[in-house]
Short mmCIF file of C-alpha atoms in Angstrom, two decimals:
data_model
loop_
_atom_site.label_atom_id
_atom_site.label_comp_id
_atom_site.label_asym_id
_atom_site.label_seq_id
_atom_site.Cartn_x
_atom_site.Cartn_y
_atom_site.Cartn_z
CA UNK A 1 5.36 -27.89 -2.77
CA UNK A 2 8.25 -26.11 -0.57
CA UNK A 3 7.36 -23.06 1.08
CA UNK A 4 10.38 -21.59 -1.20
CA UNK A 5 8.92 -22.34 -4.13
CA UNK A 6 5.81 -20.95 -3.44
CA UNK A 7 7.06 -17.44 -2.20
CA UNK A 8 9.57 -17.78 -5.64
CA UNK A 9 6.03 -18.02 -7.49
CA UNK A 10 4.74 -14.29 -5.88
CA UNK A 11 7.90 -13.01 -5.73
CA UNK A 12 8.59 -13.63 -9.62
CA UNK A 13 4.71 -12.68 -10.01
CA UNK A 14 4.74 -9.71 -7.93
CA UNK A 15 5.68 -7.12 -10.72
CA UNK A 16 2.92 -8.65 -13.05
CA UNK A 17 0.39 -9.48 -11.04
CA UNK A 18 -2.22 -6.74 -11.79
CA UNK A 19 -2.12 -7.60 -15.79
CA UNK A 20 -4.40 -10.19 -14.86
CA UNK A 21 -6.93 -8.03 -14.21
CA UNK A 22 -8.57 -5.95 -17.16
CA UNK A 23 -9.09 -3.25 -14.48
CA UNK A 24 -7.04 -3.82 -11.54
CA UNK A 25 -8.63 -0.76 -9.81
CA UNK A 26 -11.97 -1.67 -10.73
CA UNK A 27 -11.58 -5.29 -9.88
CA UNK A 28 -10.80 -3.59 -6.12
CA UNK A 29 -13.43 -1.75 -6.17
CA UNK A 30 -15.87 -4.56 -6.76
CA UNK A 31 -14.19 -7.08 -4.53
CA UNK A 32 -14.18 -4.18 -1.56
CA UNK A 33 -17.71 -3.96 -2.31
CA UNK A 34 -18.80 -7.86 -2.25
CA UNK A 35 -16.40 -8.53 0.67
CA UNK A 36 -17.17 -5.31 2.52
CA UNK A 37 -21.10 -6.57 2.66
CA UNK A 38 -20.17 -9.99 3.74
CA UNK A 39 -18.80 -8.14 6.79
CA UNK A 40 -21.37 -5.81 7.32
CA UNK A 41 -24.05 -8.57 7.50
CA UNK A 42 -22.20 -10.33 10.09
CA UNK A 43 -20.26 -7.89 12.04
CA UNK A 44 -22.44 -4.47 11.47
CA UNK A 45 -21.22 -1.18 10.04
CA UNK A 46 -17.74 -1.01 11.16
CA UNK A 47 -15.46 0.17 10.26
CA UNK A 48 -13.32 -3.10 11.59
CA UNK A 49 -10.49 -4.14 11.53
CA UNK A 50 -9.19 -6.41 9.07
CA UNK A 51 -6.06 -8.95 8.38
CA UNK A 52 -6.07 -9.99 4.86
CA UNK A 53 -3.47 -12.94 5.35
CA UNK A 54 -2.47 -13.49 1.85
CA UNK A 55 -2.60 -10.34 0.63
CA UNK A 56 -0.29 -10.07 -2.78
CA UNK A 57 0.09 -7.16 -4.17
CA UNK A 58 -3.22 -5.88 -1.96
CA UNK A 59 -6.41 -6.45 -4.59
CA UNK A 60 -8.57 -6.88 -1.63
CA UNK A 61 -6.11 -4.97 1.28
CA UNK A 62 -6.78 -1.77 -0.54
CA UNK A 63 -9.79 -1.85 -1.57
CA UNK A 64 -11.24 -2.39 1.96
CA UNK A 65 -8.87 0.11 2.89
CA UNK A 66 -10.35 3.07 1.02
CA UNK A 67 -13.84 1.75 1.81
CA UNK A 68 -12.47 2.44 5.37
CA UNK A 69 -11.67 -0.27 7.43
CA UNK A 70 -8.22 -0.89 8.83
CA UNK A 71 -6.19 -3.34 7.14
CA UNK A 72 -3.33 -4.74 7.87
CA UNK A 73 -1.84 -6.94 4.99
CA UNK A 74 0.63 -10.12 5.22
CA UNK A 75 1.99 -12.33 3.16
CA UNK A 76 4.50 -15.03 2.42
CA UNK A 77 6.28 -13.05 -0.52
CA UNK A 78 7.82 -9.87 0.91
CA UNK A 79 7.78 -8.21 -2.73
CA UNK A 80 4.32 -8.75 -3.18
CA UNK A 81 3.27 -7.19 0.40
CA UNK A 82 5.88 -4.45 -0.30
CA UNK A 83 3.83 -3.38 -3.62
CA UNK A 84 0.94 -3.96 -1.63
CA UNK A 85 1.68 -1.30 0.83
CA UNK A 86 3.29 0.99 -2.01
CA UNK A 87 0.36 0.76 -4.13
CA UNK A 88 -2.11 1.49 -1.31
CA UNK A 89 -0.02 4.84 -0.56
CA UNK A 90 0.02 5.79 -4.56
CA UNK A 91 -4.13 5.84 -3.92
CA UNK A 92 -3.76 7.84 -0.35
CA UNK A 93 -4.57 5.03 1.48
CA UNK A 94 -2.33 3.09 3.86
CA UNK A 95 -1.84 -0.12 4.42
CA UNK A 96 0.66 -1.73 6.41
CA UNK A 97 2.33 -5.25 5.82
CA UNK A 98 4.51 -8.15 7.07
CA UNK A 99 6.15 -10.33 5.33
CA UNK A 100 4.79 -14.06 7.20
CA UNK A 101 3.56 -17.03 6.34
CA UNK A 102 0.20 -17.77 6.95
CA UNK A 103 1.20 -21.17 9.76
CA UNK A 104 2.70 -18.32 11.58
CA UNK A 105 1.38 -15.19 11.91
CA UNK A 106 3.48 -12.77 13.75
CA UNK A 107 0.04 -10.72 15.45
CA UNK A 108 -1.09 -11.15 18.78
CA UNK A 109 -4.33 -12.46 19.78
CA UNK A 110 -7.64 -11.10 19.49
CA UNK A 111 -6.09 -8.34 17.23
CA UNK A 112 -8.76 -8.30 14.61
CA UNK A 113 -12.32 -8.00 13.93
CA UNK A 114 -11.81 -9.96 10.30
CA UNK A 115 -9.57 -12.42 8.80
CA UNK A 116 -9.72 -12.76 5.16
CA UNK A 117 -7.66 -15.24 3.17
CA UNK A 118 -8.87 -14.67 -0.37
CA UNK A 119 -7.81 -15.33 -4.13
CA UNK A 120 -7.13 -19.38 -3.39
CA UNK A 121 -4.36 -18.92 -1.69
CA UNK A 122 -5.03 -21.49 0.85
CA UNK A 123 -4.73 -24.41 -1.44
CA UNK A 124 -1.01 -23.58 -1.86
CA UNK A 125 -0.93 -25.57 1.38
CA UNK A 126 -0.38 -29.60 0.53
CA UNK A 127 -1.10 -31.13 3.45
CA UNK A 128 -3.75 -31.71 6.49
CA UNK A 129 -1.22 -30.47 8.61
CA UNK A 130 -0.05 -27.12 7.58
CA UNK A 131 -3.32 -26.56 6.87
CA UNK A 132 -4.55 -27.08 10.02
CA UNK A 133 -1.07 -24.77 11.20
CA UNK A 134 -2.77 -21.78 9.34
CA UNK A 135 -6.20 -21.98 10.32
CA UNK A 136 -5.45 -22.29 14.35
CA UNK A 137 -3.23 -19.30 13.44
CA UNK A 138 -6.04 -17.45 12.24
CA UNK A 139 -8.38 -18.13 14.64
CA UNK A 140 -6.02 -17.13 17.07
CA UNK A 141 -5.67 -13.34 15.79
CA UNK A 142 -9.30 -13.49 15.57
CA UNK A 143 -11.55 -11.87 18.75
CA UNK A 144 -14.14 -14.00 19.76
CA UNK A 145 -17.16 -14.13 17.62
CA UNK A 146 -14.71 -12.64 14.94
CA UNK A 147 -15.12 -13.38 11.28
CA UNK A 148 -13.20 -15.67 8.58
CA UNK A 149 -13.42 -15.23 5.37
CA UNK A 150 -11.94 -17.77 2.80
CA UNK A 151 -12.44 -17.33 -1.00
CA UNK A 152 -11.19 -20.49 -3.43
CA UNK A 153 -11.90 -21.83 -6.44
CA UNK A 154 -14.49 -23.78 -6.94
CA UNK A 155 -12.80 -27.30 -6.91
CA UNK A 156 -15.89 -29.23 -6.55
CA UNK A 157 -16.90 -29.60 -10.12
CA UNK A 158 -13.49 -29.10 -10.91
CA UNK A 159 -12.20 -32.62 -9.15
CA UNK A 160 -14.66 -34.46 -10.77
CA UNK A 161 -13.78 -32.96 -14.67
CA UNK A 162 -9.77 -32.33 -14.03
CA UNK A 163 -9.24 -29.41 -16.76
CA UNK A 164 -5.91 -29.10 -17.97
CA UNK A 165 -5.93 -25.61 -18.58
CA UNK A 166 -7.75 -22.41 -17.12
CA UNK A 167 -9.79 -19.63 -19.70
CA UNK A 168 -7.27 -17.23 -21.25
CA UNK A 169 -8.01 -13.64 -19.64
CA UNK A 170 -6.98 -10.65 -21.36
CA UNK A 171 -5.97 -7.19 -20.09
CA UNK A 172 -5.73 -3.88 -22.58
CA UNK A 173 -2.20 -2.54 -21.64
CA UNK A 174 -0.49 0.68 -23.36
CA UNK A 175 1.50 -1.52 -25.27
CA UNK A 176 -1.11 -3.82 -26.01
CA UNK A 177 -3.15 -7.12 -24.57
CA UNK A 178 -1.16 -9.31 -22.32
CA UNK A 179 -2.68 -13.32 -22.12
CA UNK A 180 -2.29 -14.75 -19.18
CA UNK A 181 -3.42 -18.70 -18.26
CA UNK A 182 -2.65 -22.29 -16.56
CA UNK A 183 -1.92 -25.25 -17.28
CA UNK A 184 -2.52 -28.03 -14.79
CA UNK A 185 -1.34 -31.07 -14.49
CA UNK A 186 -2.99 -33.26 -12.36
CA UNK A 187 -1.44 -35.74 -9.54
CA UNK A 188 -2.09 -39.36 -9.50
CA UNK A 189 -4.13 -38.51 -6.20
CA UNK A 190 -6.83 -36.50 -8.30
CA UNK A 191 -6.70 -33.76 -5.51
CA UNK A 192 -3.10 -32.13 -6.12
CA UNK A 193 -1.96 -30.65 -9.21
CA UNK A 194 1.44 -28.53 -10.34
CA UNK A 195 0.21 -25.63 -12.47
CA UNK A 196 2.31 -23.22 -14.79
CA UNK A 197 1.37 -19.81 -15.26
CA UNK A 198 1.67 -18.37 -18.71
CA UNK A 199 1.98 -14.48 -19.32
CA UNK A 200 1.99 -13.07 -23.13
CA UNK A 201 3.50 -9.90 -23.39
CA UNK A 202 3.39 -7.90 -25.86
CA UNK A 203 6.93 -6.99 -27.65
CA UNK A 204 7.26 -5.35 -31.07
CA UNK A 205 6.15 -7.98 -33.35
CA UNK A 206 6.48 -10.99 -31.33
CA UNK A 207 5.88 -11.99 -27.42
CA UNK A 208 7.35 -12.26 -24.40
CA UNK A 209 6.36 -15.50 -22.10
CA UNK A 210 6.69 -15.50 -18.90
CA UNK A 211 6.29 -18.88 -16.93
CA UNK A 212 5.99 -19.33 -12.79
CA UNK A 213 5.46 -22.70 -11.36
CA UNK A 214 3.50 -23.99 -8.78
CA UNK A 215 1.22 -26.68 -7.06
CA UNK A 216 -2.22 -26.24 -5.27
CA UNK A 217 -4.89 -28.88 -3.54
CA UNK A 218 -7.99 -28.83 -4.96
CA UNK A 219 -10.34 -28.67 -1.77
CA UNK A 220 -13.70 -29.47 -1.99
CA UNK A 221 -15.94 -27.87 0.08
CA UNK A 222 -16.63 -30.49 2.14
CA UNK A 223 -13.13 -31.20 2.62
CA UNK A 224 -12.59 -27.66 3.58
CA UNK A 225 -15.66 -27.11 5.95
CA UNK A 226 -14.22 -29.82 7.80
CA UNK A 227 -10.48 -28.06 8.35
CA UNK A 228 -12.66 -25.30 9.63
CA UNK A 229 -14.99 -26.99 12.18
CA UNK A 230 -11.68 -28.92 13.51
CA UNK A 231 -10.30 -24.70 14.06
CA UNK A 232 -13.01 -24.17 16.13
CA UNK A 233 -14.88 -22.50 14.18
CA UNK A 234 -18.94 -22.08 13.62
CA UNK A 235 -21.68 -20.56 11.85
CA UNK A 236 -19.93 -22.00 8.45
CA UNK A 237 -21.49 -20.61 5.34
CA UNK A 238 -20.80 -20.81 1.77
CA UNK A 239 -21.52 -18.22 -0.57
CA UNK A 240 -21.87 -19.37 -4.28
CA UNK A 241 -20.72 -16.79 -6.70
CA UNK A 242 -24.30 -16.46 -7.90
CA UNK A 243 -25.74 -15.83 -3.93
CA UNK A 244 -22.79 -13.38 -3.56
CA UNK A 245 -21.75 -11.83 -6.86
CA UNK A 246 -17.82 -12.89 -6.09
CA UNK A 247 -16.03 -14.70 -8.69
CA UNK A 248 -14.78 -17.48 -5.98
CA UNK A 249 -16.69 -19.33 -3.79
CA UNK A 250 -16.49 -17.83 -0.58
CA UNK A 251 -16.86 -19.74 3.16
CA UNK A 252 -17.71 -18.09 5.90
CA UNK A 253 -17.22 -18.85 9.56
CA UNK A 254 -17.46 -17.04 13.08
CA UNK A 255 -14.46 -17.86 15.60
CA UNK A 256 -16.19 -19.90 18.30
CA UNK A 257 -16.27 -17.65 21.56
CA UNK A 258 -13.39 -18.48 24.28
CA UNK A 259 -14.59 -20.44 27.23
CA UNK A 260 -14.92 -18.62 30.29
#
């Protein structure tokens, strides 16, 4: 998939993004919460500071923002980090963004405490390469003995059963419950698959769809762990979302110290 494509995908989404949430301020909340406590337990207290890498419209940028950490949000669709930053000033927060791509992160190095690339972004990245771009990248804003945090689906189970669609979720709007789901179609690799992403919205007596395209990789963990240990990264730990309470899978990992 072409990087242009992709950022169409969040740029198109960017407006409708939180009707996939029943309660898109709750749903920070929680996430702050889950993600927040993976931090403490490795990195202490805090507050720290925090790059959230793919950060949309901000779901996790502003909630660890008002839990008080300093977050700095970037991602590859500038209307998506520009909602990000304007919805973390509506809650008297702040939150400041860049528009970048993930391969190329426009920070210096050593500039933060966390990275966190969350809500499967990552597998938006096709190849060994560009995935290999991003995760230097990160490690290279990290300090040493910094933390990354990755959340993704859980692609495990999922590469060995190949659903063609996601669940339905439904959020309560003022005009009424918006649908959204996926359908994926799978690639004659069994890892890759192009996925469209319905929206129902409610009009009158009838409904509007909305479709985005895109593609993703489905990573297994194994597959993944090993992108990570080729960073230079260590410690590597996955947390199931039964061990953590988060709806992804999440991988954790501690940027190997510098030699001296």
């Amino acid at each position: 998939m072409s990087e242009h494509s992709v950022r169409n995908f969040y740029d198109e989404l960017a407006h409708d993004y939180h009707l996939m949430f029943r309660d898109w301020d709750a749903s920070m909340a929680y996430q702050a919460e889950v993600l927040g406590g993976l931090v403490r337990k490795s990195l202490g207290e805090g507050p720290h500071t925090v790059l959230d890498c793919s950060c949309g419209i901000g779901t996790q940028a502003i909630g660890l923002a008002l839990a008080g950490h300093q977050v700095v949000g970037s991602d590859l669709s500038p209307v998506a980090a520009a909602r990000a930053a304007a919805e973390a000033a509506a809650r008297g927060s702040r939150v400041p963004v860049a528009a970048a791509d993930m391969r190329q992160l426009p920070f210096r190095e050593t500039s933060f405490d966390v990275v966190l690339c969350a809500d499967n972004s990552l597998p938006h990245l096709l190849s060994g390469q560009d995935l290999r771009a991003a995760l230097l990248g990160m490690r290279r804003v990290l300090r040493d003995d910094g933390l990354l945090m990755i959340t993704v689906r859980a692609y495990d189970e999922t590469r060995q059963t190949r659903p063609t669609a996601s669940p339905p979720q439904v959020s309560e709007t003022r005009d009424g419950q918006v649908i959204t789901f996926q359908l994926w179609h799978w690639h004659e690799d069994g890892e890759r698959y192009d996925l469209e992403h319905f929206q129902l919205i409610p009009a009158e007596n009838t409904w509007h769809v909305r479709v985005r395209r895109s593609t993703s990789w489905a990573l297994t963990s194994q597959q993944l762990t090993e992108f990570v240990t080729e960073a230079g990264f260590i410690d590597i730990t996955w947390h199931s979302p039964a061990s953590s309470g988060y709806y992804q899978p999440v991988l954790t990992a501690r940027r190997a110290p510098s030699a001296q």
